[in-house]
Amino acid sequence: MAGFGLEQWVSYLGLERVVDPDKDHPVYRKPLDGKIIDLRQLDLLVAQRLRDLRTDRQLAQAKVAMLLGVKEATYARYENASSLMTVGRLLHVFEVLNITPEEFFDPLVNEQPSHSKADSREALRDQLMEETGDHLKKLDDTTLKMVHDLVLAMEPRTIDKQKGNGAAKAAP
């Protein structure tokens, strides 16, 4: 049994034939979010994701370069997509930034369906909760205790505002 023919495989995977200016023959790509992203654009998205993750972790390019064993100029070229990384180097970057390949690529390849306003608020809340948790993990014990106490002190006020109209209660 010969298996799928080219056209069957292309159809099965939902690929589209595209012209890549760097190739002298057609290539087949899968649309992302309803459109096919040029490979150069994809390289730029990967570079931007790399830069965003590094800055989110408050790491200097020099520090990441040192951890990777490359020159700072080399690492800077990775972040502006003027140099491309090998798969091995990219996996090393994931180790240094403490991220899985799935976490790295998920925002780049998953389609973003349209959401209602309630879904958007919930997604924003989820994102804020996750980012806040990430920041809290970086705090020393004393600072974390202070933030904890502050949140506890704010909680009754927040609940009261949600229940009432903000007016003071009448004296007995």
C-alpha positions as a printed NumPy array, in Angstrom:
array([[  0.   ,   0.   ,   0.   ],
       [  1.492,   3.311,  -1.101],
       [ -0.238,   5.606,   1.398],
       [ -1.414,   9.125,   0.716],
       [ -0.563,  10.833,  -2.545],
       [  0.727,  14.406,  -2.396],
       [ -2.64 ,  16.025,  -3.118],
       [ -4.41 ,  13.762,  -0.594],
       [ -1.828,  14.601,   2.072],
       [ -2.065,  18.34 ,   1.319],
       [ -5.862,  18.156,   1.559],
       [ -5.785,  16.007,   4.707],
       [ -3.495,  18.486,   6.511],
       [ -5.256,  21.597,   5.215],
       [ -2.097,  22.9  ,   3.563],
       [ -2.03 ,  25.539,   0.839],
       [  0.482,  25.893,  -1.954],
       [  2.425,  29.155,  -1.641],
       [  5.313,  30.777,  -3.43 ],
       [  8.316,  31.374,  -1.209],
       [ 10.644,  33.987,  -2.735],
       [ 13.649,  32.176,  -1.252],
       [ 12.745,  28.897,  -2.999],
       [ 12.664,  28.037,  -6.67 ],
       [  9.811,  25.579,  -6.139],
       [  6.413,  25.75 ,  -4.422],
       [  6.027,  24.986,  -0.743],
       [  2.956,  24.017,   1.223],
       [  1.912,  25.838,   4.366],
       [ -0.95 ,  25.757,   6.842],
       [ -2.93 ,  28.961,   7.393],
       [ -2.677,  30.479,  10.871],
       [ -5.606,  32.585,  11.998],
       [ -7.093,  32.324,   8.521],
       [ -4.01 ,  33.482,   6.64 ],
       [ -0.617,  32.158,   5.684],
       [  2.162,  33.951,   7.486],
       [  5.271,  34.536,   5.401],
       [  8.23 ,  32.574,   6.819],
       [ 10.198,  35.804,   7.297],
       [  7.258,  37.225,   9.271],
       [  7.199,  34.048,  11.348],
       [ 10.921,  34.504,  12.087],
       [ 10.166,  38.066,  13.223],
       [  7.334,  36.82 ,  15.479],
       [  9.688,  34.267,  17.07 ],
       [ 12.301,  36.981,  17.629],
       [  9.679,  39.279,  19.199],
       [  8.436,  36.443,  21.438],
       [ 12.013,  35.783,  22.541],
       [ 12.539,  39.482,  23.354],
       [  9.21 ,  39.721,  25.21 ],
       [  9.94 ,  36.664,  27.353],
       [ 13.424,  37.934,  28.222],
       [ 12.165,  41.383,  29.204],
       [  9.247,  39.879,  31.167],
       [ 11.867,  38.069,  33.227],
       [ 13.855,  41.3  ,  33.619],
       [ 16.964,  39.751,  32.1  ],
       [ 19.522,  41.753,  30.155],
       [ 20.605,  40.497,  26.746],
       [ 24.15 ,  40.206,  28.11 ],
       [ 23.016,  37.855,  30.871],
       [ 21.055,  35.591,  28.51 ],
       [ 23.985,  35.578,  26.073],
       [ 26.326,  34.55 ,  28.89 ],
       [ 23.984,  31.74 ,  29.974],
       [ 23.828,  30.511,  26.368],
       [ 27.589,  30.768,  25.886],
       [ 27.31 ,  33.204,  22.954],
       [ 28.415,  36.779,  22.433],
       [ 25.924,  39.496,  23.301],
       [ 25.92 ,  40.671,  19.676],
       [ 24.982,  37.158,  18.551],
       [ 22.083,  37.01 ,  20.978],
       [ 20.938,  40.492,  19.909],
       [ 20.811,  39.221,  16.306],
       [ 18.507,  36.395,  17.478],
       [ 16.121,  38.98 ,  18.953],
       [ 16.   ,  41.044,  15.777],
       [ 15.835,  37.97 ,  13.514],
       [ 18.967,  38.9  ,  11.582],
       [ 20.429,  35.552,  12.698],
       [ 18.408,  32.392,  13.066],
       [ 18.958,  29.857,  15.823],
       [ 19.456,  26.148,  15.446],
       [ 16.839,  23.942,  17.066],
       [ 19.392,  22.982,  19.711],
       [ 20.093,  26.64 ,  20.538],
       [ 16.354,  27.38 ,  20.717],
       [ 15.864,  24.497,  23.16 ],
       [ 18.749,  25.904,  25.219],
       [ 16.989,  29.307,  25.228],
       [ 13.855,  27.586,  26.557],
       [ 15.919,  26.171,  29.447],
       [ 17.464,  29.561,  30.231],
       [ 14.092,  31.343,  30.122],
       [ 12.359,  28.502,  31.998],
       [  9.681,  27.925,  29.379],
       [  8.437,  24.874,  27.504],
       [  8.334,  24.774,  23.705],
       [  4.543,  24.614,  23.912],
       [  4.391,  27.772,  26.042],
       [  6.761,  29.531,  23.659],
       [  4.985,  28.656,  20.406],
       [  1.352,  28.517,  21.54 ],
       [  0.695,  32.26 ,  21.099],
       [  2.292,  32.135,  17.643],
       [  0.393,  29.197,  16.17 ],
       [ -2.986,  28.994,  17.839],
       [ -5.801,  30.814,  16.176],
       [ -7.373,  33.552,  18.229],
       [-11.161,  33.137,  17.929],
       [-13.332,  36.188,  18.415],
       [-14.662,  36.531,  21.959],
       [-17.554,  38.331,  23.55 ],
       [-16.817,  41.209,  25.932],
       [-17.425,  38.903,  28.914],
       [-14.977,  36.356,  27.477],
       [-12.433,  39.136,  26.883],
       [-12.78 ,  40.394,  30.465],
       [-12.391,  36.858,  31.767],
       [ -9.357,  36.258,  29.554],
       [ -7.815,  39.537,  30.741],
       [ -8.518,  38.602,  34.359],
       [ -6.918,  35.175,  33.816],
       [ -3.885,  36.8  ,  32.209],
       [ -3.538,  39.315,  35.057],
       [ -3.84 ,  36.535,  37.642],
       [ -1.159,  34.496,  35.894],
       [  1.203,  37.446,  35.486],
       [  0.645,  38.541,  39.088],
       [  1.435,  35.028,  40.269],
       [  4.636,  35.05 ,  38.219],
       [  5.687,  38.352,  39.813],
       [  4.806,  37.14 ,  43.312],
       [  7.048,  34.1  ,  42.864],
       [ 10.015,  36.442,  42.421],
       [  9.484,  38.267,  45.74 ],
       [ 11.48 ,  37.554,  48.869],
       [  9.569,  36.22 ,  51.896],
       [  9.29 ,  39.576,  53.684],
       [  7.938,  41.409,  50.644],
       [  5.562,  38.549,  49.844],
       [  4.172,  38.721,  53.405],
       [  3.606,  42.487,  53.007],
       [  1.731,  41.969,  49.729],
       [ -0.303,  39.183,  51.331],
       [ -1.296,  41.423,  54.245],
       [ -2.209,  44.244,  51.849],
       [ -4.464,  41.961,  49.804],
       [ -6.165,  40.704,  52.964],
       [ -6.715,  44.283,  54.141],
       [ -8.249,  45.232,  50.78 ],
       [-10.586,  42.259,  50.512],
       [-13.406,  43.422,  52.861],
       [-13.479,  46.863,  51.203],
       [-13.734,  45.3  ,  47.772],
       [-16.553,  42.985,  48.858],
       [-18.455,  45.872,  50.528],
       [-18.183,  48.017,  47.378],
       [-19.531,  45.176,  45.271],
       [-22.514,  44.639,  47.607],
       [-23.614,  48.206,  48.247],
       [-23.751,  51.581,  46.628],
       [-20.828,  53.025,  48.578],
       [-22.986,  55.029,  51.006],
       [-22.211,  54.856,  54.689],
       [-24.551,  52.83 ,  56.866],
       [-26.938,  54.746,  59.123],
       [-26.135,  54.892,  62.833],
       [-28.353,  52.732,  65.096]])
